[in-house]
GROMACS .gro file of C-alpha atoms in nm:
model
  487
    1MET     CA    1   2.273   0.335   1.091
    2ILE     CA    2   2.134   0.496   0.780
    3GLY     CA    3   1.932   0.213   0.636
    4LEU     CA    4   2.061  -0.039   0.891
    5ARG     CA    5   1.854  -0.202   1.168
    6GLN     CA    6   1.543  -0.003   1.075
    7PRO     CA    7   1.211  -0.100   0.926
    8ILE     CA    8   1.124   0.080   0.607
    9PRO     CA    9   0.778  -0.011   0.476
   10ILE     CA   10   0.833  -0.133   0.123
   11LEU     CA   11   0.624  -0.315  -0.132
   12SER     CA   12   0.817  -0.547  -0.358
   13PHE     CA   13   0.704  -0.699  -0.685
   14ASP     CA   14   0.867  -1.039  -0.722
   15ARG     CA   15   0.831  -1.163  -1.079
   16THR     CA   16   0.793  -1.521  -0.960
   17LEU     CA   17   0.578  -1.484  -0.650
   18ARG     CA   18   0.442  -1.131  -0.691
   19SER     CA   19   0.489  -1.115  -0.317
   20THR     CA   20   0.442  -0.805  -0.111
   21LEU     CA   21   0.740  -0.777   0.120
   22LEU     CA   22   0.558  -0.617   0.409
   23ALA     CA   23   0.697  -0.530   0.747
   24SER     CA   24   0.666  -0.771   1.031
   25LEU     CA   25   0.444  -0.626   1.299
   26PHE     CA   26   0.677  -0.417   1.513
   27SER     CA   27   1.024  -0.522   1.402
   28ALA     CA   28   1.255  -0.482   1.105
   29THR     CA   29   1.098  -0.524   0.763
   30LEU     CA   30   1.209  -0.756   0.493
   31PHE     CA   31   1.390  -0.576   0.215
   32ALA     CA   32   1.432  -0.269   0.430
   33VAL     CA   33   1.771  -0.189   0.282
   34PRO     CA   34   1.912  -0.495   0.461
   35LEU     CA   35   2.283  -0.519   0.517
   36SER     CA   36   2.499  -0.794   0.660
   37GLY     CA   37   2.419  -0.840   1.027
   38VAL     CA   38   2.662  -0.878   1.311
   39SER     CA   39   2.611  -1.040   1.648
   40LEU     CA   40   2.655  -0.826   1.955
   41SER     CA   41   2.938  -1.049   2.071
   42LYS     CA   42   3.132  -0.995   1.751
   43ALA     CA   43   3.056  -0.625   1.751
   44ASN     CA   44   3.168  -0.576   2.107
   45ALA     CA   45   3.486  -0.775   2.051
   46LEU     CA   46   3.586  -0.575   1.745
   47GLU     CA   47   3.852  -0.317   1.817
   48VAL     CA   48   3.876  -0.049   1.549
   49THR     CA   49   3.991   0.307   1.514
   50GLN     CA   50   3.634   0.418   1.472
   51ASP     CA   51   3.684   0.776   1.363
   52GLU     CA   52   3.885   0.660   1.060
   53ILE     CA   53   3.615   0.437   0.914
   54VAL     CA   54   3.466   0.547   0.583
   55ILE     CA   55   3.188   0.347   0.420
   56ALA     CA   56   3.271   0.253   0.060
   57PRO     CA   57   3.583   0.474   0.039
   58ASN     CA   58   3.644   0.375  -0.324
   59LEU     CA   59   3.302   0.498  -0.438
   60GLU     CA   60   3.290   0.733  -0.737
   61ARG     CA   61   3.002   0.958  -0.840
   62PHE     CA   62   2.915   1.118  -1.174
   63VAL     CA   63   2.626   1.321  -1.314
   64LEU     CA   64   2.529   1.282  -1.680
   65ASP     CA   65   2.426   1.575  -1.897
   66ASN     CA   66   2.060   1.470  -1.872
   67GLY     CA   67   2.076   1.487  -1.492
   68LEU     CA   68   2.110   1.117  -1.409
   69GLU     CA   69   2.323   1.064  -1.099
   70VAL     CA   70   2.559   0.767  -1.128
   71VAL     CA   71   2.724   0.602  -0.826
   72VAL     CA   72   2.983   0.326  -0.872
   73ILE     CA   73   3.107   0.105  -0.587
   74PRO     CA   74   3.387  -0.126  -0.706
   75ASP     CA   75   3.400  -0.468  -0.539
   76ARG     CA   76   3.620  -0.716  -0.724
   77ARG     CA   77   3.591  -1.016  -0.495
   78ALA     CA   78   3.355  -1.195  -0.734
   79PRO     CA   79   3.277  -1.146  -1.106
   80VAL     CA   80   2.923  -1.020  -1.044
   81VAL     CA   81   2.751  -0.682  -1.041
   82THR     CA   82   2.443  -0.532  -0.881
   83HIS     CA   83   2.270  -0.281  -1.108
   84MET     CA   84   2.008  -0.068  -0.933
   85LEU     CA   85   1.804   0.218  -1.076
   86TRP     CA   86   1.631   0.436  -0.817
   87TYR     CA   87   1.361   0.695  -0.887
   88LYS     CA   88   1.302   0.982  -0.647
   89VAL     CA   89   0.933   0.909  -0.622
   90GLY     CA   90   0.725   0.694  -0.393
   91SER     CA   91   0.376   0.664  -0.261
   92ALA     CA   92   0.405   0.994  -0.070
   93ASP     CA   93   0.439   1.174  -0.406
   94GLU     CA   94   0.113   1.043  -0.552
   95PRO     CA   95  -0.164   1.277  -0.670
   96GLU     CA   96  -0.452   1.309  -0.428
   97GLY     CA   97  -0.706   1.033  -0.479
   98GLN     CA   98  -0.458   0.804  -0.655
   99SER     CA   99  -0.302   0.616  -0.366
  100GLY     CA  100  -0.119   0.308  -0.489
  101VAL     CA  101  -0.028   0.443  -0.832
  102ALA     CA  102   0.348   0.435  -0.757
  103HIS     CA  103   0.332   0.066  -0.665
  104PHE     CA  104   0.093  -0.002  -0.954
  105LEU     CA  105   0.339   0.152  -1.200
  106GLU     CA  106   0.616  -0.062  -1.052
  107HIS     CA  107   0.414  -0.368  -1.157
  108LEU     CA  108   0.344  -0.223  -1.501
  109MET     CA  109   0.712  -0.151  -1.568
  110PHE     CA  110   0.750  -0.523  -1.639
  111LYS     CA  111   0.493  -0.509  -1.921
  112GLY     CA  112   0.756  -0.427  -2.178
  113THR     CA  113   0.861  -0.193  -2.455
  114GLU     CA  114   0.864  -0.233  -2.832
  115ASP     CA  115   1.220  -0.370  -2.818
  116HIS     CA  116   1.155  -0.591  -2.516
  117PRO     CA  117   0.790  -0.704  -2.508
  118ASP     CA  118   0.599  -0.826  -2.203
  119GLY     CA  119   0.787  -1.106  -2.029
  120GLU     CA  120   1.111  -1.072  -2.225
  121PHE     CA  121   1.289  -0.854  -1.969
  122SER     CA  122   1.259  -1.115  -1.697
  123LYS     CA  123   1.329  -1.405  -1.932
  124ILE     CA  124   1.655  -1.251  -2.049
  125ILE     CA  125   1.773  -1.211  -1.690
  126ALA     CA  126   1.665  -1.561  -1.586
  127ASP     CA  127   1.831  -1.717  -1.892
  128ARG     CA  128   2.159  -1.558  -1.784
  129GLY     CA  129   2.132  -1.688  -1.430
  130GLY     CA  130   2.056  -1.346  -1.285
  131GLN     CA  131   1.820  -1.216  -1.021
  132GLU     CA  132   1.585  -0.921  -1.042
  133ASN     CA  133   1.326  -0.743  -0.836
  134ALA     CA  134   1.169  -0.406  -0.770
  135PHE     CA  135   1.028  -0.229  -0.466
  136THR     CA  136   0.827   0.077  -0.375
  137SER     CA  137   0.859   0.285  -0.060
  138TYR     CA  138   0.704   0.610   0.059
  139ASP     CA  139   0.995   0.806  -0.089
  140TYR     CA  140   1.145   0.599  -0.371
  141THR     CA  141   1.094   0.323  -0.624
  142ALA     CA  142   1.382   0.099  -0.729
  143TYR     CA  143   1.456  -0.172  -0.985
  144PHE     CA  144   1.756  -0.400  -0.968
  145GLN     CA  145   1.935  -0.690  -1.130
  146ARG     CA  146   2.225  -0.897  -1.003
  147VAL     CA  147   2.412  -1.068  -1.285
  148ALA     CA  148   2.754  -1.183  -1.401
  149LYS     CA  149   2.959  -0.877  -1.486
  150GLU     CA  150   2.961  -0.945  -1.862
  151HIS     CA  151   2.584  -0.889  -1.869
  152LEU     CA  152   2.598  -0.538  -1.722
  153PRO     CA  153   2.582  -0.362  -2.063
  154LEU     CA  154   2.262  -0.550  -2.147
  155MET     CA  155   2.105  -0.466  -1.810
  156MET     CA  156   2.180  -0.097  -1.862
  157GLU     CA  157   2.043  -0.104  -2.215
  158MET     CA  158   1.717  -0.271  -2.108
  159GLU     CA  159   1.662  -0.052  -1.802
  160ALA     CA  160   1.730   0.265  -2.001
  161ASP     CA  161   1.484   0.141  -2.263
  162ARG     CA  162   1.198   0.107  -2.017
  163MET     CA  163   1.284   0.441  -1.858
  164GLU     CA  164   1.181   0.600  -2.189
  165ASN     CA  165   0.972   0.356  -2.391
  166LEU     CA  166   0.723   0.176  -2.167
  167VAL     CA  167   0.425   0.051  -2.368
  168LEU     CA  168   0.093   0.009  -2.189
  169SER     CA  169  -0.252  -0.090  -2.308
  170ASN     CA  170  -0.582  -0.141  -2.133
  171ALA     CA  171  -0.541  -0.512  -2.206
  172VAL     CA  172  -0.244  -0.534  -1.965
  173VAL     CA  173  -0.340  -0.258  -1.722
  174ALA     CA  174  -0.676  -0.395  -1.609
  175PRO     CA  175  -0.553  -0.746  -1.521
  176GLU     CA  176  -0.253  -0.603  -1.335
  177ARG     CA  177  -0.486  -0.382  -1.132
  178ASP     CA  178  -0.671  -0.698  -1.032
  179VAL     CA  179  -0.337  -0.851  -0.928
  180VAL     CA  180  -0.269  -0.554  -0.699
  181LEU     CA  181  -0.618  -0.574  -0.551
  182GLU     CA  182  -0.567  -0.943  -0.480
  183GLU     CA  183  -0.230  -0.860  -0.330
  184ARG     CA  184  -0.399  -0.614  -0.098
  185ARG     CA  185  -0.660  -0.870   0.006
  186ASP     CA  186  -0.398  -1.136   0.072
  187ARG     CA  187  -0.130  -0.926   0.236
  188VAL     CA  188  -0.328  -0.660   0.422
  189GLU     CA  189  -0.694  -0.737   0.470
  190SER     CA  190  -0.634  -1.103   0.554
  191ASP     CA  191  -0.356  -1.032   0.803
  192PRO     CA  192  -0.438  -0.869   1.140
  193GLY     CA  193  -0.084  -0.738   1.185
  194SER     CA  194  -0.087  -0.568   0.847
  195ARG     CA  195  -0.428  -0.417   0.919
  196LEU     CA  196  -0.297  -0.274   1.245
  197ARG     CA  197   0.014  -0.140   1.075
  198GLU     CA  198  -0.198   0.032   0.810
  199ALA     CA  199  -0.430   0.181   1.072
  200MET     CA  200  -0.134   0.294   1.282
  201ASN     CA  201   0.014   0.480   0.987
  202ALA     CA  202  -0.319   0.645   0.916
  203ILE     CA  203  -0.360   0.783   1.268
  204THR     CA  204   0.008   0.872   1.304
  205PHE     CA  205   0.015   1.079   0.985
  206VAL     CA  206  -0.328   1.237   0.949
  207ASN     CA  207  -0.219   1.526   0.728
  208HIS     CA  208   0.098   1.388   0.568
  209PRO     CA  209   0.091   1.130   0.285
  210TYR     CA  210   0.294   0.885   0.493
  211GLY     CA  211  -0.048   0.804   0.638
  212SER     CA  212  -0.166   0.642   0.315
  213PRO     CA  213  -0.065   0.281   0.250
  214ILE     CA  214   0.201   0.221  -0.014
  215ILE     CA  215  -0.021  -0.037  -0.181
  216GLY     CA  216  -0.309   0.213  -0.181
  217TRP     CA  217  -0.662   0.223  -0.045
  218GLN     CA  218  -0.887  -0.032  -0.212
  219ASN     CA  219  -1.138   0.214  -0.358
  220GLU     CA  220  -0.857   0.423  -0.509
  221ILE     CA  221  -0.675   0.120  -0.652
  222GLU     CA  222  -1.000   0.020  -0.822
  223ALA     CA  223  -1.007   0.357  -0.999
  224LEU     CA  224  -0.648   0.344  -1.128
  225ASN     CA  225  -0.617   0.317  -1.505
  226LYS     CA  226  -0.370   0.345  -1.792
  227ASP     CA  227  -0.394   0.724  -1.804
  228ALA     CA  228  -0.306   0.758  -1.435
  229ALA     CA  229  -0.008   0.525  -1.471
  230ILE     CA  230   0.125   0.696  -1.784
  231ALA     CA  231   0.088   1.043  -1.631
  232PHE     CA  232   0.286   0.930  -1.326
  233TYR     CA  233   0.547   0.765  -1.548
  234ASP     CA  234   0.589   1.070  -1.771
  235ARG     CA  235   0.631   1.305  -1.477
  236PHE     CA  236   0.866   1.105  -1.256
  237TYR     CA  237   1.046   0.840  -1.463
  238THR     CA  238   1.296   1.076  -1.618
  239PRO     CA  239   1.677   1.064  -1.588
  240ASN     CA  240   1.697   1.390  -1.394
  241ASN     CA  241   1.484   1.226  -1.124
  242ALA     CA  242   1.686   0.905  -1.097
  243VAL     CA  243   1.997   0.760  -0.936
  244LEU     CA  244   2.189   0.469  -1.088
  245VAL     CA  245   2.395   0.262  -0.845
  246VAL     CA  246   2.631  -0.006  -0.978
  247ALA     CA  247   2.826  -0.216  -0.730
  248GLY     CA  248   3.057  -0.504  -0.808
  249ASP     CA  249   3.343  -0.612  -1.030
  250VAL     CA  250   3.357  -0.297  -1.241
  251GLU     CA  251   3.579  -0.003  -1.326
  252PRO     CA  252   3.414   0.337  -1.264
  253ALA     CA  253   3.529   0.471  -1.601
  254THR     CA  254   3.375   0.172  -1.779
  255VAL     CA  255   3.044   0.217  -1.597
  256LEU     CA  256   3.041   0.587  -1.683
  257ASP     CA  257   3.100   0.509  -2.050
  258LEU     CA  258   2.820   0.249  -2.049
  259ALA     CA  259   2.585   0.489  -1.872
  260GLN     CA  260   2.651   0.764  -2.125
  261ASN     CA  261   2.580   0.525  -2.413
  262THR     CA  262   2.256   0.395  -2.264
  263TYR     CA  263   2.094   0.620  -2.005
  264GLY     CA  264   2.271   0.923  -2.147
  265LYS     CA  265   2.061   0.896  -2.462
  266VAL     CA  266   1.734   0.926  -2.268
  267PRO     CA  267   1.612   1.287  -2.277
  268ARG     CA  268   1.467   1.471  -1.982
  269ARG     CA  269   1.092   1.429  -2.021
  270ALA     CA  270   0.984   1.644  -1.730
  271GLU     CA  271   1.091   1.853  -1.433
  272PRO     CA  272   0.924   1.678  -1.139
  273GLY     CA  273   0.970   1.985  -0.921
  274GLU     CA  274   1.035   2.017  -0.551
  275ARG     CA  275   0.891   1.740  -0.338
  276LEU     CA  276   0.659   1.955  -0.126
  277ARG     CA  277   0.433   1.772   0.116
  278PRO     CA  278   0.198   1.900   0.387
  279ALA     CA  279   0.343   1.907   0.737
  280GLU     CA  280   0.202   1.687   1.010
  281PRO     CA  281   0.076   1.903   1.300
  282PRO     CA  282   0.177   1.812   1.656
  283LEU     CA  283  -0.026   1.535   1.811
  284ALA     CA  284  -0.308   1.671   2.026
  285GLY     CA  285  -0.441   1.416   2.272
  286GLU     CA  286  -0.417   1.039   2.269
  287ARG     CA  287  -0.441   0.834   1.952
  288ARG     CA  288  -0.489   0.462   2.007
  289ILE     CA  289  -0.599   0.194   1.765
  290VAL     CA  290  -0.700  -0.160   1.859
  291VAL     CA  291  -0.730  -0.446   1.612
  292THR     CA  292  -0.903  -0.754   1.751
  293ASP     CA  293  -0.904  -1.071   1.544
  294PRO     CA  294  -0.954  -1.441   1.625
  295ARG     CA  295  -0.650  -1.524   1.409
  296VAL     CA  296  -0.417  -1.338   1.646
  297ARG     CA  297  -0.182  -1.588   1.811
  298GLN     CA  298   0.064  -1.339   1.957
  299GLU     CA  299  -0.067  -1.013   2.096
  300ALA     CA  300   0.145  -0.702   2.057
  301LEU     CA  301   0.176  -0.343   2.170
  302SER     CA  302   0.343  -0.054   1.989
  303HIS     CA  303   0.414   0.309   2.074
  304THR     CA  304   0.515   0.542   1.789
  305TRP     CA  305   0.658   0.893   1.811
  306ILE     CA  306   0.716   1.120   1.511
  307VAL     CA  307   1.079   1.232   1.523
  308PRO     CA  308   1.330   1.394   1.284
  309SER     CA  309   1.474   1.171   1.014
  310GLN     CA  310   1.833   1.153   0.897
  311THR     CA  311   1.738   1.418   0.640
  312THR     CA  312   1.540   1.657   0.859
  313GLY     CA  313   1.729   1.620   1.187
  314GLU     CA  314   1.971   1.892   1.291
  315GLY     CA  315   2.316   1.844   1.440
  316ARG     CA  316   2.364   1.504   1.604
  317THR     CA  317   1.991   1.445   1.659
  318PRO     CA  318   1.953   1.153   1.414
  319GLU     CA  319   2.263   0.975   1.541
  320ALA     CA  320   2.157   1.029   1.903
  321LEU     CA  321   1.814   0.879   1.824
  322ASP     CA  322   1.992   0.586   1.662
  323ILE     CA  323   2.195   0.520   1.975
  324LEU     CA  324   1.889   0.573   2.195
  325SER     CA  325   1.708   0.297   2.006
  326TYR     CA  326   2.007   0.072   2.066
  327VAL     CA  327   2.030   0.142   2.437
  328LEU     CA  328   1.656   0.113   2.486
  329GLY     CA  329   1.568  -0.175   2.263
  330GLN     CA  330   1.833  -0.346   2.050
  331GLY     CA  331   1.952  -0.684   2.169
  332PRO     CA  332   1.947  -0.883   2.494
  333SER     CA  333   2.144  -0.622   2.688
  334SER     CA  334   1.903  -0.342   2.599
  335ARG     CA  335   1.692  -0.192   2.875
  336LEU     CA  336   1.351  -0.298   2.750
  337TYR     CA  337   1.452  -0.654   2.673
  338LYS     CA  338   1.634  -0.696   3.001
  339ALA     CA  339   1.351  -0.545   3.209
  340LEU     CA  340   1.046  -0.697   3.039
  341VAL     CA  341   1.178  -1.027   2.905
  342LEU     CA  342   1.470  -1.137   3.122
  343ASP     CA  343   1.401  -0.984   3.463
  344ALA     CA  344   1.023  -0.959   3.496
  345GLY     CA  345   0.927  -1.236   3.253
  346LEU     CA  346   0.634  -1.027   3.129
  347ALA     CA  347   0.712  -1.037   2.758
  348THR     CA  348   0.833  -1.273   2.490
  349SER     CA  349   0.991  -0.982   2.304
  350ALA     CA  350   1.051  -0.614   2.365
  351GLY     CA  351   1.254  -0.354   2.184
  352ALA     CA  352   1.279  -0.026   2.002
  353TYR     CA  353   1.383   0.098   1.662
  354TYR     CA  354   1.440   0.427   1.486
  355GLN     CA  355   1.327   0.463   1.126
  356SER     CA  356   1.567   0.729   1.007
  357THR     CA  357   1.574   0.699   0.629
  358ALA     CA  358   1.293   0.927   0.514
  359LEU     CA  359   1.261   1.245   0.313
  360ASN     CA  360   1.035   1.391   0.582
  361SER     CA  361   0.968   1.276   0.937
  362GLY     CA  362   1.112   0.963   1.090
  363ARG     CA  363   0.958   0.741   1.356
  364PHE     CA  364   1.074   0.606   1.687
  365VAL     CA  365   0.894   0.289   1.794
  366VAL     CA  366   0.882   0.091   2.117
  367TYR     CA  367   0.717  -0.251   2.097
  368ALA     CA  368   0.653  -0.560   2.307
  369SER     CA  369   0.453  -0.883   2.310
  370PRO     CA  370   0.321  -1.033   2.636
  371ARG     CA  371   0.412  -1.374   2.766
  372PRO     CA  372   0.115  -1.609   2.830
  373GLY     CA  373  -0.049  -1.515   3.156
  374HIS     CA  374   0.030  -1.146   3.114
  375THR     CA  375  -0.158  -0.870   2.936
  376LEU     CA  376  -0.091  -0.576   2.707
  377GLU     CA  377  -0.167  -0.354   3.005
  378ASP     CA  378   0.110  -0.526   3.202
  379ILE     CA  379   0.376  -0.469   2.938
  380GLU     CA  380   0.257  -0.117   2.861
  381GLU     CA  381   0.299  -0.020   3.225
  382ALA     CA  382   0.640  -0.188   3.249
  383ALA     CA  383   0.766  -0.024   2.929
  384ALA     CA  384   0.647   0.316   3.053
  385GLN     CA  385   0.834   0.265   3.379
  386GLU     CA  386   1.154   0.175   3.197
  387LEU     CA  387   1.125   0.478   2.970
  388SER     CA  388   1.058   0.705   3.269
  389LYS     CA  389   1.367   0.567   3.438
  390LEU     CA  390   1.579   0.651   3.135
  391LEU     CA  391   1.434   1.002   3.111
  392GLU     CA  392   1.499   1.069   3.479
  393GLU     CA  393   1.834   0.898   3.528
  394GLY     CA  394   1.987   0.923   3.182
  395VAL     CA  395   2.213   0.670   3.012
  396THR     CA  396   2.560   0.557   3.105
  397GLU     CA  397   2.885   0.607   2.918
  398GLU     CA  398   2.919   0.230   2.905
  399GLU     CA  399   2.579   0.186   2.736
  400VAL     CA  400   2.657   0.449   2.474
  401ASP     CA  401   3.003   0.307   2.406
  402ARG     CA  402   2.860  -0.044   2.370
  403ALA     CA  403   2.604   0.084   2.121
  404LYS     CA  404   2.871   0.267   1.923
  405ARG     CA  405   3.096  -0.037   1.904
  406SER     CA  406   2.815  -0.259   1.785
  407MET     CA  407   2.676  -0.012   1.533
  408ILE     CA  408   3.012   0.082   1.386
  409ALA     CA  409   3.117  -0.282   1.366
  410SER     CA  410   2.794  -0.350   1.178
  411SER     CA  411   2.886  -0.078   0.929
  412ILE     CA  412   3.219  -0.251   0.870
  413TYR     CA  413   3.065  -0.593   0.816
  414ALA     CA  414   2.796  -0.435   0.599
  415GLN     CA  415   3.058  -0.354   0.338
  416ASP     CA  416   3.083  -0.727   0.267
  417SER     CA  417   2.740  -0.703   0.103
  418GLN     CA  418   2.761  -0.571  -0.251
  419THR     CA  419   2.385  -0.545  -0.288
  420GLY     CA  420   2.348  -0.405   0.063
  421LEU     CA  421   2.580  -0.115  -0.013
  422ALA     CA  422   2.392  -0.041  -0.335
  423ARG     CA  423   2.065  -0.030  -0.142
  424LEU     CA  424   2.217   0.179   0.133
  425PHE     CA  425   2.341   0.454  -0.098
  426GLY     CA  426   2.035   0.439  -0.323
  427ALA     CA  427   1.795   0.487  -0.033
  428ALA     CA  428   2.002   0.772   0.108
  429LEU     CA  429   2.034   0.958  -0.222
  430THR     CA  430   1.661   0.939  -0.290
  431THR     CA  431   1.564   1.070   0.054
  432GLY     CA  432   1.761   1.394   0.060
  433MET     CA  433   2.102   1.277   0.179
  434ASN     CA  434   2.431   1.277  -0.008
  435VAL     CA  435   2.722   1.039  -0.050
  436GLU     CA  436   2.925   1.202   0.225
  437ASP     CA  437   2.639   1.163   0.475
  438VAL     CA  438   2.662   0.787   0.432
  439GLN     CA  439   3.039   0.758   0.409
  440THR     CA  440   3.101   0.956   0.728
  441TRP     CA  441   2.824   0.798   0.932
  442PRO     CA  442   3.065   0.609   1.163
  443SER     CA  443   3.241   0.929   1.269
  444GLN     CA  444   2.903   1.098   1.323
  445ILE     CA  445   2.799   0.813   1.552
  446GLN     CA  446   3.131   0.829   1.734
  447ALA     CA  447   3.072   1.198   1.817
  448VAL     CA  448   2.747   1.135   2.008
  449THR     CA  449   2.763   1.180   2.386
  450PRO     CA  450   2.541   1.039   2.662
  451GLU     CA  451   2.408   1.393   2.707
  452ASP     CA  452   2.301   1.396   2.340
  453VAL     CA  453   2.111   1.070   2.387
  454VAL     CA  454   1.925   1.190   2.695
  455ALA     CA  455   1.846   1.521   2.525
  456VAL     CA  456   1.671   1.360   2.228
  457ALA     CA  457   1.485   1.123   2.458
  458ARG     CA  458   1.353   1.418   2.658
  459ASP     CA  459   1.281   1.621   2.345
  460TYR     CA  460   1.075   1.356   2.168
  461LEU     CA  461   0.974   1.065   2.392
  462THR     CA  462   0.801   1.276   2.655
  463ALA     CA  463   0.521   1.348   2.408
  464THR     CA  464   0.211   1.127   2.394
  465PRO     CA  465   0.280   0.843   2.149
  466VAL     CA  466   0.044   0.688   1.899
  467THR     CA  467  -0.046   0.347   2.039
  468GLY     CA  468  -0.141   0.030   1.858
  469GLU     CA  469  -0.275  -0.290   2.012
  470LEU     CA  470  -0.313  -0.627   1.845
  471ARG     CA  471  -0.553  -0.840   2.048
  472SER     CA  472  -0.732  -1.170   2.042
  473PRO     CA  473  -1.105  -1.175   2.131
  474GLN     CA  474  -1.024  -1.378   2.443
  475SER     CA  475  -0.794  -1.100   2.561
  476ASN     CA  476  -1.077  -0.849   2.534
  477ALA     CA  477  -1.309  -1.082   2.724
  478ASP     CA  478  -1.051  -1.138   2.998
  479THR     CA  479  -0.986  -0.765   3.027
  480ALA     CA  480  -1.357  -0.686   3.050
  481ASP     CA  481  -1.407  -0.959   3.309
  482LYS     CA  482  -1.116  -0.830   3.515
  483SER     CA  483  -1.250  -0.474   3.499
  484GLY     CA  484  -1.592  -0.593   3.608
  485LYS     CA  485  -1.451  -0.774   3.910
  486GLU     CA  486  -1.239  -0.475   4.012
  487SER     CA  487  -1.535  -0.239   3.995
   0.00000   0.00000   0.00000
């Protein structure tokens, strides 16, 4: 689903922990637009008229005179609201040589305005029993608060204030840059899985900015300063480049009135322009990266293919890729899990996922981790055999129907999550999709045929993938010893 069951690399600035919510090695990321999950047993047992399902059917959308898009999703089951402000800018929009400035600015947005000085924003929310956070992706940056509904006007007033009136000085910028550098050391350089993930991105997207880490390269973070942050803020943090999503116990007309009296007073500061990015040329030859580290306790293998995203894919291609990931690698009945984990006993885990929510290219990933006594070479060969079998023999009607039932059931249960729906629509609207794309997703999934699934597999998974290996030094020694004996 759009935003469901897919890893989206995101950096999150938690005001308490300042934690970077990075992706787990080859599985779904934390904070990757998470929605309520559903077990396969529940999904398969659910009987629904699938082509009638609409996600958030009571949603209303407005556009203010200054260009701010406002989306309201009423949910009156509890007297709380989720207030999320999304900017159509992420790390892939950064000026050359300034990697990390989008995430850096996300940190600096908590440094205050004249009306709400440094620390006051978070204190006000905490004093009212609310929650807040912010996160940066390749394609968007978002800020959110979850509070009792009576505090919504204050949240809108404060967020509109820092959209226009952020105050920065060298005295706050330099220490925050050190915080980001320490974050990079702790979360990337000290973690073998994160290092592999960063290297994989770099060799997957050589020409496209998706190849640069969201947190930034160390030498470029070190050069970031107040001027760089303010220039980025002035260009992109303007109402005509933002989407406001409010979900919860609200009336759309009331939210519109509040938005006009807060955000509506913020003038357009800039015209960010079309989000033009260089295209990634087709992969020529093999690209493989190996990270070896004595701290590795669980080795892992990953294959990545560049594929169309929900935004760039034509026809039913994105939905077919979604179902393909399900058939191939989602859950215990999936082909990879059954073949590598249950039947052969080669792996402790095996699966696939499709990262569809992106302004530009998406990714299709197959991953596995070997069981003790088996090697990365063993699981790579077994995964290749299973993929070849699918390409040659196709998929069954039963497999596709099972995937549809599970995925559509998940979309139904997802609507129980107020915050999840806000994230779902915010991510979609900042990556080139529209409200209808999200609302009609179940019917789009329902229209996919087994022939569609096989077609996208043959179109995209027959190419040479980018391969990543996470190894322990002992694994390398064992492999070298085995090669020596065989020769």
